[in-house]
Amino acid sequence: MPIIETIDLCKSFGQLEVLKDVSLSVEQGEVVVILGPSGAGKSTYLRSLNELETITSGKILIGGELLDERRGGHSLVKLTPEQRTQILLRMGMVFQRFNLFPHKTAAENIMLAPVNVKGIKEALAREQALDLLNKVGLADKADEYPARLSGGQQQRVAIARALAMEPQIMLFDEPTSALDPELVGDVLTVMKDLAQSGITMLVVTHEMGFAREAADRVVFMCDGTISEESSPDEFFTNPQNPRARQFLNSIL
Amino acid sequence: MNAINQILSWIPSLLNATGVTLLLTVCSVCAALVLSVFLALGKISRFQPLSKLAGAYIFFFRGTPLLMQLFFIYYTLPMLVPALTINSRFLAAFVAFSLNVAAYLAEIIRAAIQSIDKGQMEAGKSLGLSYGQAMRLVIIPQAYKRMIPPICNEFVMVLKDTSLVSIIALTDLTFQTKIIAANKASSLVYIPAMLIYLVMTALFTVIFDRLEKKLSVYE
Ligand SMILES: Nc1ncnc2c1ncn2[C@@H]1O[C@H](COP(=O)(O)OP(=O)(O)O)[C@@H](O)[C@H]1O
Ligand SMILES: [Mg+2]
């Protein structure tokens, strides 16, 4: 059973059709990299999965459970807020611009949701936060405010913050695009470690090195549709879709 | 010399009335603050009826003269709904100012909340926080620092605007000044009265500047 399944996902902003019948299945533990030109709908797709955007039509299943099904904008599923949160909590998200809480220290950023959503005791949450910071190589930054961290450090705190809710799936939306080139490596290292750990990952990125090394599958998105789906080897050596070929040429 | 002695003799009664001005300002702004938080949250709510209602309230109180609102509450309301008669001039002024100032403060609070990057709410939601939790734990703690300067500004405006209440014969600083001017047939009294207003606004401006500096430490 796929851990993420979207069927004929459509999303429009007013007249603008951004996603057109996007169907994709991701198996548990798989690392899928989504590539594609700017404006293809990659962010919108990820954001639809955790309901930061509301789809216009289609079906989203997470861990086999129906999260949303819509036709013509109308929802066909009735979940209680608790059921919905329960499903949404299986996904963690990492944003391009980090979105750390600037009024909280690194550790407090990580503790906030475990304490307030899961009801974990402060002391225990802090212990876990320190563990996670250690994992992302920032053990010494626990009590720093985000403004005093580099972009790469902020993004690693953001990854730790998402992991603190123990999601089964991690969604990454261009996690290194806002970083200075010399800071990208540290974040990618953390992501590669994570990929090894067996968590399911859906990653939008322009880092071809990461796609080649860490991805189990590459999905090429263009104009709101998935136009190619293959192994990284196949995709990078012999892309089938002409737009994918063009995209690879423009990037390499 | 005679003029100065004369002015000095008015000071005690002017200061007495200043107490009313200050009390009215502080009470009104405090009550308005409480009301304005609900108005601001209502206005940005995605629940349309609530948002429309808050919007209409703000539109009405910002779109009509404060003086008229004061008249309405003190004179018209008792005619329309006898049960809502407010006999105390102070209480009537307090109600009018609270309702009016709340509309302005609500817009300040709304603007501050909406000035916080959208990514903050999204990050909160992606971590499983409810809308209310995200507001309380993430958005408001960041927004409130941005509200302080315009709220302080509004306070000083209210302090001066309270001079309107002299129109319903509430003995504030302005009304006391007018009484003295009429009784003693001397318009000199406006000089100490204005100086008292000036000292108060200067004092609050300095206090608020200090407060702002303290709060802006880690932004
Ligand atoms: N909130 C929005 N309102 C209107 N249009 C949007 C919105 N978000 C994205 N779009 C549009 O949807 C299209 C796809 O955007 P996006 O998903 O961000 O693409 P990508 O992440 O692949 O660059 C773009 O044309 C963009 O302008
Ligand atoms: Mg994008």
mmCIF file of C-alpha atoms in Angstrom, chain A residues 47 50 52 85 89 91-93 95 99-104 112-113 116-117 145 161-162 165, chain B residues 117-130 133 136-139 141-142 145 218:
data_model
loop_
_atom_site.group_PDB
_atom_site.id
_atom_site.type_symbol
_atom_site.label_atom_id
_atom_site.label_comp_id
_atom_site.label_asym_id
_atom_site.label_seq_id
_atom_site.Cartn_x
_atom_site.Cartn_y
_atom_site.Cartn_z
ATOM 1 C CA ARG A 47 1.368 22.176 -0.264
ATOM 2 C CA ASN A 50 -0.613 18.799 3.796
ATOM 3 C CA LEU A 52 -1.738 24.356 2.975
ATOM 4 C CA THR A 85 -4.874 16.450 12.361
ATOM 5 C CA LEU A 89 0.716 14.831 11.518
ATOM 6 C CA MET A 91 3.739 14.597 7.310
ATOM 7 C CA GLY A 92 6.398 17.106 8.243
ATOM 8 C CA MET A 93 7.328 19.960 5.983
ATOM 9 C CA PHE A 95 10.119 25.261 3.573
ATOM 10 C CA ASN A 99 9.999 29.763 8.557
ATOM 11 C CA LEU A 100 11.550 29.330 11.974
ATOM 12 C CA PHE A 101 9.769 31.180 14.770
ATOM 13 C CA PRO A 102 12.022 34.223 15.312
ATOM 14 C CA HIS A 103 10.887 34.831 18.892
ATOM 15 C CA LYS A 104 11.904 31.333 20.008
ATOM 16 C CA LEU A 112 6.803 24.043 20.564
ATOM 17 C CA ALA A 113 4.707 21.478 18.708
ATOM 18 C CA ASN A 116 1.463 22.027 22.622
ATOM 19 C CA VAL A 117 0.145 19.454 20.181
ATOM 20 C CA TYR A 145 17.666 32.737 18.349
ATOM 21 C CA ARG A 161 11.627 20.896 14.205
ATOM 22 C CA ALA A 162 9.645 18.908 11.650
ATOM 23 C CA MET A 165 6.658 15.437 15.558
ATOM 24 C CA ASP B 117 4.990 36.575 7.278
ATOM 25 C CA LYS B 118 2.451 34.026 6.035
ATOM 26 C CA GLY B 119 5.101 31.340 6.344
ATOM 27 C CA GLN B 120 4.782 31.562 10.136
ATOM 28 C CA MET B 121 1.167 30.397 10.145
ATOM 29 C CA GLU B 122 2.002 27.748 7.548
ATOM 30 C CA ALA B 123 4.902 26.437 9.597
ATOM 31 C CA GLY B 124 2.617 26.305 12.625
ATOM 32 C CA LYS B 125 -0.072 24.423 10.752
ATOM 33 C CA SER B 126 2.427 21.990 9.234
ATOM 34 C CA LEU B 127 3.459 21.141 12.809
ATOM 35 C CA GLY B 128 -0.116 20.371 13.767
ATOM 36 C CA LEU B 129 -0.956 23.578 15.629
ATOM 37 C CA SER B 130 -4.576 24.649 15.395
ATOM 38 C CA GLN B 133 -2.674 27.829 18.898
ATOM 39 C CA ARG B 136 -1.479 32.506 20.402
ATOM 40 C CA LEU B 137 1.963 30.904 20.310
ATOM 41 C CA VAL B 138 3.426 32.110 17.035
ATOM 42 C CA ILE B 139 1.699 35.104 15.462
ATOM 43 C CA PRO B 141 3.903 37.167 20.259
ATOM 44 C CA GLN B 142 5.595 38.504 17.134
ATOM 45 C CA LYS B 145 5.865 44.353 19.354
ATOM 46 C CA TYR B 218 15.635 41.001 19.773
#
